[in-house]
Amino acid sequence: MSALRFAAIGLNHDHIYGQVNVMLRAGAELVAFHAVEDDLAKIFAERFPQAKRVADKREILEDSSIALIVSAAISSERAGLAIEAMRHGKDVMLDKPGMVTLDQLADVKKVQAETRRIVSILYSEHFETASTVKAGELVKAGAIGKVIHTTGLGPHRLRKPTRPEWFFDRKRYGGIIADIASHQCEQFLFFADSLEAEVLSATVSNRANPETPGLQDYGDFHVRTPDVTGYVRVDWFTPDGLSTWGDGRLFIVGTEGTIELRKYIDVAGRPGTDHLFLTDRKGMQHIDCSGVELPYGRQLAADIRDRTETAMGQEHCFKAMELALKAQALAEATSLNSIQR
């Protein structure tokens, strides 16, 4: 069986490297890429010399041997690219956020339904984080009983001097909840095992960056399904003294136990990443998840081949973005301080 051939269009966020590596680990072949920015193209070509740079993205879109397009374009441009790729018969893997407005989401859903192509958003804080994958296995096995609540925390380091101009433009990056917290929305739906969810309250603000008024540096919201409640907090306030970009956490409360994930660092504790703490009726234990397989890439490759939905259900993929976009809209409608939109 020949390897799945794929290409990259849009290199504007460094997540593109994770997206490409996911598929390379699954045995796929990266054959081409397109970027209008020479500086981004130079770095990408050095990392992946096997890929041909093309001047016109149509060369990729019209190549029938290429099955998958991966993209980390400017956030506001991802939906349009996904639609273009689907109409050329390609499946698509987007960086999050896949869309920055509910109208974009509706357009992508419409074309996906018409073409029956796959639109996958690589929610890396789940699919590329071994502790989250392991937590999913434990919850499915009944380790903590029935899930009743999740708390997802997504702090990030701002690194303002390194960010491109579009990063501070609300219309282009989508707002902090739509951007960062789409990760937590996907995880909430996954652990709640439901696609029926609503946002109860939400806020966003710019607390410490008045010189970039389009930036939202803090956001939080409450969400629920008929059986599970959730809280999410995201921000750009990771202190410089932390040895990684953010102390991402996930807390899952069940009727018979709890799980805490310290995804990227155990502050003043164990070295390394992917720490899982399980507490149940038998006691407390730390589980090292570093050896857990990350199945998303091989599952997506199989889905492209077999036209299945094993990596992530299509409705689930879209629902996570819908939840994030609705929380973003509610936050901007109700937040006390003025946010440049």
Short mmCIF file of C-alpha atoms in Angstrom, two decimals:
data_model
loop_
_atom_site.label_atom_id
_atom_site.label_comp_id
_atom_site.label_asym_id
_atom_site.label_seq_id
_atom_site.Cartn_x
_atom_site.Cartn_y
_atom_site.Cartn_z
CA MET A 1 0.00 0.00 0.00
CA SER A 2 1.44 3.37 -1.02
CA ALA A 3 1.98 6.06 1.62
CA LEU A 4 -0.56 8.83 2.04
CA ARG A 5 0.74 11.98 0.36
CA PHE A 6 0.13 15.34 2.01
CA ALA A 7 1.13 18.99 1.71
CA ALA A 8 1.17 22.13 3.85
CA ILE A 9 -0.40 25.46 2.91
CA GLY A 10 0.04 28.32 5.38
CA LEU A 11 2.92 28.27 7.89
CA ASN A 12 1.97 31.26 10.04
CA HIS A 13 1.89 29.45 13.39
CA ASP A 14 4.60 27.13 14.68
CA HIS A 15 1.93 24.49 15.29
CA ILE A 16 2.44 23.56 11.65
CA TYR A 17 5.52 21.60 12.70
CA GLY A 18 3.49 19.50 15.10
CA GLN A 19 0.84 18.93 12.44
CA VAL A 20 3.41 17.75 9.93
CA ASN A 21 5.18 15.51 12.43
CA VAL A 22 1.89 13.88 13.43
CA MET A 23 1.42 12.68 9.87
CA LEU A 24 5.08 11.77 9.34
CA ARG A 25 4.95 9.54 12.42
CA ALA A 26 1.91 7.88 10.87
CA GLY A 27 3.95 6.99 7.79
CA ALA A 28 2.57 9.69 5.49
CA GLU A 29 4.76 11.45 2.92
CA LEU A 30 5.15 15.25 2.94
CA VAL A 31 5.59 16.23 -0.72
CA ALA A 32 5.06 19.98 -1.01
CA PHE A 33 4.32 23.24 0.76
CA HIS A 34 3.17 26.75 -0.05
CA ALA A 35 3.87 29.94 1.87
CA VAL A 36 3.99 33.53 0.64
CA GLU A 37 6.42 34.52 3.42
CA ASP A 38 10.03 33.77 2.47
CA ASP A 39 11.26 33.77 6.06
CA LEU A 40 8.71 31.16 7.14
CA ALA A 41 9.34 29.10 4.02
CA LYS A 42 13.09 29.07 4.65
CA ILE A 43 12.71 27.65 8.15
CA PHE A 44 10.17 25.07 7.01
CA ALA A 45 12.33 23.94 4.08
CA GLU A 46 15.31 23.48 6.36
CA ARG A 47 13.22 21.33 8.69
CA PHE A 48 11.59 19.32 5.92
CA PRO A 49 13.91 19.29 2.89
CA GLN A 50 11.89 16.50 1.28
CA ALA A 51 9.03 18.92 0.59
CA LYS A 52 9.00 21.02 -2.60
CA ARG A 53 8.09 24.68 -2.22
CA VAL A 54 5.53 25.74 -4.81
CA ALA A 55 4.87 29.33 -5.80
CA ASP A 56 1.16 28.84 -6.46
CA LYS A 57 -1.01 26.85 -4.06
CA ARG A 58 -3.07 25.67 -7.02
CA GLU A 59 -0.22 23.34 -7.90
CA ILE A 60 -0.96 21.51 -4.64
CA LEU A 61 -4.73 21.79 -4.79
CA GLU A 62 -4.89 20.44 -8.34
CA ASP A 63 -2.53 17.52 -7.69
CA SER A 64 -4.84 14.51 -7.43
CA SER A 65 -2.13 12.42 -5.74
CA ILE A 66 -2.19 14.66 -2.63
CA ALA A 67 -4.90 13.49 -0.24
CA LEU A 68 -4.47 15.80 2.74
CA ILE A 69 -3.78 19.50 3.27
CA VAL A 70 -2.44 20.65 6.65
CA SER A 71 -2.54 24.32 7.53
CA ALA A 72 -1.56 26.74 10.27
CA ALA A 73 -2.33 29.83 8.20
CA ILE A 74 -3.40 33.09 9.86
CA SER A 75 -6.41 32.07 11.92
CA SER A 76 -8.98 34.09 9.98
CA GLU A 77 -7.82 32.50 6.71
CA ARG A 78 -8.08 28.84 7.72
CA ALA A 79 -11.78 28.37 7.03
CA GLY A 80 -11.48 29.73 3.49
CA LEU A 81 -8.51 27.50 2.78
CA ALA A 82 -10.38 24.47 4.13
CA ILE A 83 -13.31 25.18 1.82
CA GLU A 84 -10.99 25.59 -1.16
CA ALA A 85 -9.20 22.34 -0.36
CA MET A 86 -12.42 20.37 0.09
CA ARG A 87 -13.74 21.63 -3.23
CA HIS A 88 -10.56 20.25 -4.79
CA GLY A 89 -11.26 16.83 -3.27
CA LYS A 90 -8.80 17.11 -0.37
CA ASP A 91 -9.18 16.25 3.28
CA VAL A 92 -7.98 18.92 5.68
CA MET A 93 -6.19 19.16 9.04
CA LEU A 94 -6.27 22.66 10.53
CA ASP A 95 -4.51 24.20 13.47
CA LYS A 96 -6.89 25.61 16.05
CA PRO A 97 -8.92 27.75 15.85
CA GLY A 98 -10.25 26.29 12.63
CA MET A 99 -12.67 29.21 12.33
CA VAL A 100 -12.89 32.65 13.96
CA THR A 101 -16.60 33.38 13.43
CA LEU A 102 -19.81 31.38 13.56
CA ASP A 103 -20.44 32.34 9.93
CA GLN A 104 -17.12 30.76 8.95
CA LEU A 105 -18.05 27.64 10.89
CA ALA A 106 -21.41 27.44 9.09
CA ASP A 107 -19.71 27.81 5.70
CA VAL A 108 -17.17 25.06 6.46
CA LYS A 109 -19.87 22.73 7.75
CA LYS A 110 -21.97 23.32 4.62
CA VAL A 111 -19.12 22.50 2.23
CA GLN A 112 -18.04 19.52 4.33
CA ALA A 113 -21.56 18.11 4.14
CA GLU A 114 -21.63 18.67 0.38
CA THR A 115 -18.20 17.19 -0.37
CA ARG A 116 -18.02 14.55 2.41
CA ARG A 117 -14.36 15.43 2.90
CA ILE A 118 -12.75 15.24 6.35
CA VAL A 119 -12.13 18.46 8.28
CA SER A 120 -10.01 17.74 11.33
CA ILE A 121 -8.70 20.31 13.80
CA LEU A 122 -5.60 19.18 15.65
CA TYR A 123 -6.55 19.98 19.24
CA SER A 124 -3.03 19.20 20.36
CA GLU A 125 -3.65 19.63 24.09
CA HIS A 126 -5.66 16.42 23.77
CA PHE A 127 -4.42 14.46 20.78
CA GLU A 128 -0.73 15.31 21.16
CA THR A 129 -0.64 15.17 24.97
CA ALA A 130 -0.10 11.69 26.37
CA SER A 131 -1.59 12.41 29.80
CA THR A 132 -4.87 13.52 28.20
CA VAL A 133 -4.98 10.39 26.05
CA LYS A 134 -4.33 8.26 29.14
CA ALA A 135 -7.03 10.09 31.10
CA GLY A 136 -9.45 9.24 28.33
CA GLU A 137 -8.57 5.56 28.63
CA LEU A 138 -9.05 5.64 32.40
CA VAL A 139 -12.39 7.44 32.23
CA LYS A 140 -13.66 5.07 29.54
CA ALA A 141 -12.66 2.13 31.78
CA GLY A 142 -14.69 3.58 34.66
CA ALA A 143 -11.73 4.47 36.88
CA ILE A 144 -13.50 7.46 38.46
CA GLY A 145 -17.12 6.49 37.90
CA LYS A 146 -19.39 8.89 36.04
CA VAL A 147 -17.81 12.24 35.12
CA ILE A 148 -19.68 15.19 36.63
CA HIS A 149 -17.26 18.14 36.22
CA THR A 150 -14.08 19.25 34.45
CA THR A 151 -11.83 22.24 35.00
CA GLY A 152 -9.46 23.13 32.17
CA LEU A 153 -6.65 25.66 32.63
CA GLY A 154 -4.65 26.95 29.67
CA PRO A 155 -2.08 29.58 30.66
CA HIS A 156 0.39 30.61 27.94
CA ARG A 157 3.53 32.73 27.74
CA LEU A 158 2.98 35.86 25.64
CA ARG A 159 6.49 36.38 24.18
CA LYS A 160 5.19 39.64 22.74
CA PRO A 161 8.33 40.71 20.79
CA THR A 162 8.27 37.47 18.79
CA ARG A 163 4.61 37.63 17.75
CA PRO A 164 3.52 38.74 14.27
CA GLU A 165 1.22 41.71 13.77
CA TRP A 166 -1.86 39.58 13.08
CA PHE A 167 -1.57 38.00 16.53
CA PHE A 168 -2.79 41.27 18.07
CA ASP A 169 -5.64 41.87 15.60
CA ARG A 170 -8.90 40.60 17.10
CA LYS A 171 -10.54 39.97 13.72
CA ARG A 172 -7.59 37.90 12.52
CA TYR A 173 -6.83 35.74 15.57
CA GLY A 174 -10.41 35.36 16.76
CA GLY A 175 -10.20 36.28 20.45
CA ILE A 176 -8.58 34.42 23.32
CA ILE A 177 -11.44 31.98 23.96
CA ALA A 178 -11.95 31.02 20.31
CA ASP A 179 -8.20 30.63 19.93
CA ILE A 180 -6.75 29.00 23.04
CA ALA A 181 -9.87 27.69 24.77
CA SER A 182 -11.09 25.68 21.80
CA HIS A 183 -8.67 23.08 23.24
CA GLN A 184 -10.55 23.04 26.53
CA CYS A 185 -13.93 22.98 24.77
CA GLU A 186 -12.92 19.86 22.88
CA GLN A 187 -11.73 18.17 26.07
CA PHE A 188 -14.90 19.12 27.94
CA LEU A 189 -17.06 17.53 25.25
CA PHE A 190 -14.81 14.48 25.13
CA PHE A 191 -14.83 13.76 28.86
CA ALA A 192 -18.51 14.70 29.21
CA ASP A 193 -19.19 12.27 26.33
CA SER A 194 -21.78 14.64 24.92
CA LEU A 195 -22.36 16.98 21.99
CA GLU A 196 -25.20 18.77 23.75
CA ALA A 197 -23.58 21.71 25.54
CA GLU A 198 -24.30 25.34 26.34
CA VAL A 199 -22.28 28.28 27.64
CA LEU A 200 -23.57 29.73 30.92
CA SER A 201 -21.27 32.72 31.39
CA ALA A 202 -18.07 34.08 29.86
CA THR A 203 -15.63 36.96 30.19
CA VAL A 204 -12.61 38.30 28.33
CA SER A 205 -10.35 41.23 29.10
CA ASN A 206 -7.10 43.00 28.40
CA ARG A 207 -5.60 43.38 31.87
CA ALA A 208 -1.97 44.24 31.27
CA ASN A 209 -1.33 45.07 27.60
CA PRO A 210 -2.85 48.50 26.83
CA GLU A 211 -0.32 49.12 24.05
CA THR A 212 -1.94 46.27 22.07
CA PRO A 213 -5.66 46.95 22.59
CA GLY A 214 -6.71 44.19 20.18
CA LEU A 215 -5.15 41.54 22.42
CA GLN A 216 -7.30 39.73 24.95
CA ASP A 217 -4.92 38.44 27.62
CA TYR A 218 -7.50 36.75 29.89
CA GLY A 219 -10.69 34.75 29.37
CA ASP A 220 -12.87 32.32 31.29
CA PHE A 221 -16.28 30.70 30.99
CA HIS A 222 -18.68 28.15 32.45
CA VAL A 223 -20.29 25.43 30.32
CA ARG A 224 -22.59 22.47 30.85
CA THR A 225 -24.18 19.45 29.25
CA PRO A 226 -27.32 17.85 30.74
CA ASP A 227 -25.11 15.82 33.11
CA VAL A 228 -21.69 17.54 33.36
CA THR A 229 -20.54 21.06 34.23
CA GLY A 230 -17.24 22.67 33.34
CA TYR A 231 -15.05 25.71 33.92
CA VAL A 232 -12.28 26.98 31.64
CA ARG A 233 -9.64 29.65 32.22
CA VAL A 234 -7.08 30.77 29.62
CA ASP A 235 -4.56 33.59 29.74
CA TRP A 236 -1.26 35.01 28.50
CA PHE A 237 0.27 35.36 31.99
CA THR A 238 2.76 32.51 32.30
CA PRO A 239 5.60 34.00 34.38
CA ASP A 240 9.05 34.20 32.82
CA GLY A 241 10.39 32.11 35.68
CA LEU A 242 8.47 29.01 34.60
CA SER A 243 10.65 26.63 32.62
CA THR A 244 7.99 25.93 29.99
CA TRP A 245 5.39 27.94 28.07
CA GLY A 246 2.48 27.14 30.36
CA ASP A 247 1.35 25.09 33.34
CA GLY A 248 -1.58 23.45 31.56
CA ARG A 249 -3.88 21.53 33.88
CA LEU A 250 -7.03 19.46 33.60
CA PHE A 251 -9.12 18.32 36.57
CA ILE A 252 -11.80 15.67 36.09
CA VAL A 253 -14.26 14.93 38.90
CA GLY A 254 -16.15 11.65 38.85
CA THR A 255 -18.62 10.01 41.17
CA GLU A 256 -15.94 7.57 42.37
CA GLY A 257 -12.67 9.47 42.02
CA THR A 258 -10.71 12.32 40.51
CA ILE A 259 -7.99 12.80 37.92
CA GLU A 260 -5.59 15.73 37.73
CA LEU A 261 -3.32 16.26 34.73
CA ARG A 262 -0.18 18.37 34.97
CA LYS A 263 0.47 18.28 31.27
CA TYR A 264 3.69 20.19 30.68
CA ILE A 265 5.30 20.57 34.08
CA ASP A 266 4.86 19.43 37.68
CA VAL A 267 5.71 22.69 39.45
CA ALA A 268 8.41 22.10 42.09
CA GLY A 269 7.74 18.39 41.73
CA ARG A 270 8.63 15.52 39.39
CA PRO A 271 10.67 16.30 36.27
CA GLY A 272 9.30 15.91 32.75
CA THR A 273 5.81 16.21 31.30
CA ASP A 274 2.52 14.29 31.19
CA HIS A 275 1.90 13.72 34.87
CA LEU A 276 -1.43 12.12 35.80
CA PHE A 277 -2.69 11.86 39.38
CA LEU A 278 -5.52 9.41 40.05
CA THR A 279 -7.36 9.38 43.35
CA ASP A 280 -10.04 6.77 43.98
CA ARG A 281 -11.44 4.61 46.79
CA LYS A 282 -8.20 2.61 46.92
CA GLY A 283 -5.89 5.57 47.40
CA MET A 284 -3.72 7.99 45.43
CA GLN A 285 -1.30 7.27 42.60
CA HIS A 286 0.91 9.10 40.12
CA ILE A 287 0.93 7.68 36.59
CA ASP A 288 3.79 8.47 34.24
CA CYS A 289 2.20 8.78 30.79
CA SER A 290 5.38 9.32 28.79
CA GLY A 291 5.07 5.91 27.12
CA VAL A 292 1.44 6.27 26.07
CA GLU A 293 0.82 5.98 22.34
CA LEU A 294 -0.66 9.02 20.57
CA PRO A 295 -3.05 7.43 18.06
CA TYR A 296 -4.48 10.50 16.31
CA GLY A 297 -2.12 10.52 13.30
CA ARG A 298 -2.46 6.86 12.39
CA GLN A 299 -6.21 7.04 12.98
CA LEU A 300 -6.56 10.08 10.71
CA ALA A 301 -4.53 8.35 8.01
CA ALA A 302 -6.86 5.35 8.29
CA ASP A 303 -9.92 7.62 8.18
CA ILE A 304 -8.65 9.22 4.98
CA ARG A 305 -8.14 5.79 3.45
CA ASP A 306 -11.32 4.14 4.75
CA ARG A 307 -13.66 7.20 4.99
CA THR A 308 -14.26 6.57 8.69
CA GLU A 309 -14.23 8.81 11.81
CA THR A 310 -11.92 7.08 14.29
CA ALA A 311 -9.50 9.96 15.00
CA MET A 312 -12.30 12.35 15.93
CA GLY A 313 -15.95 12.50 14.95
CA GLN A 314 -16.73 15.25 12.45
CA GLU A 315 -19.61 16.57 14.53
CA HIS A 316 -17.41 16.55 17.65
CA CYS A 317 -14.70 18.51 15.81
CA PHE A 318 -17.14 21.22 14.76
CA LYS A 319 -19.00 21.30 18.09
CA ALA A 320 -15.82 22.18 19.98
CA MET A 321 -15.33 25.24 17.76
CA GLU A 322 -19.01 26.16 18.04
CA LEU A 323 -18.79 26.09 21.81
CA ALA A 324 -15.63 28.23 21.83
CA LEU A 325 -17.07 30.74 19.36
CA LYS A 326 -20.31 31.08 21.33
CA ALA A 327 -18.35 31.59 24.55
CA GLN A 328 -16.21 34.21 22.79
CA ALA A 329 -19.30 36.06 21.57
CA LEU A 330 -20.99 35.96 24.97
CA ALA A 331 -17.82 37.18 26.68
CA GLU A 332 -17.46 40.16 24.36
CA ALA A 333 -21.13 41.04 24.77
CA THR A 334 -21.01 41.01 28.56
CA SER A 335 -17.44 41.87 29.65
CA LEU A 336 -17.15 45.09 31.66
CA ASN A 337 -14.03 46.55 30.17
CA SER A 338 -13.80 47.62 26.53
CA ILE A 339 -12.19 45.16 24.14
CA GLN A 340 -11.18 46.24 20.64
CA ARG A 341 -13.02 43.96 18.22
#
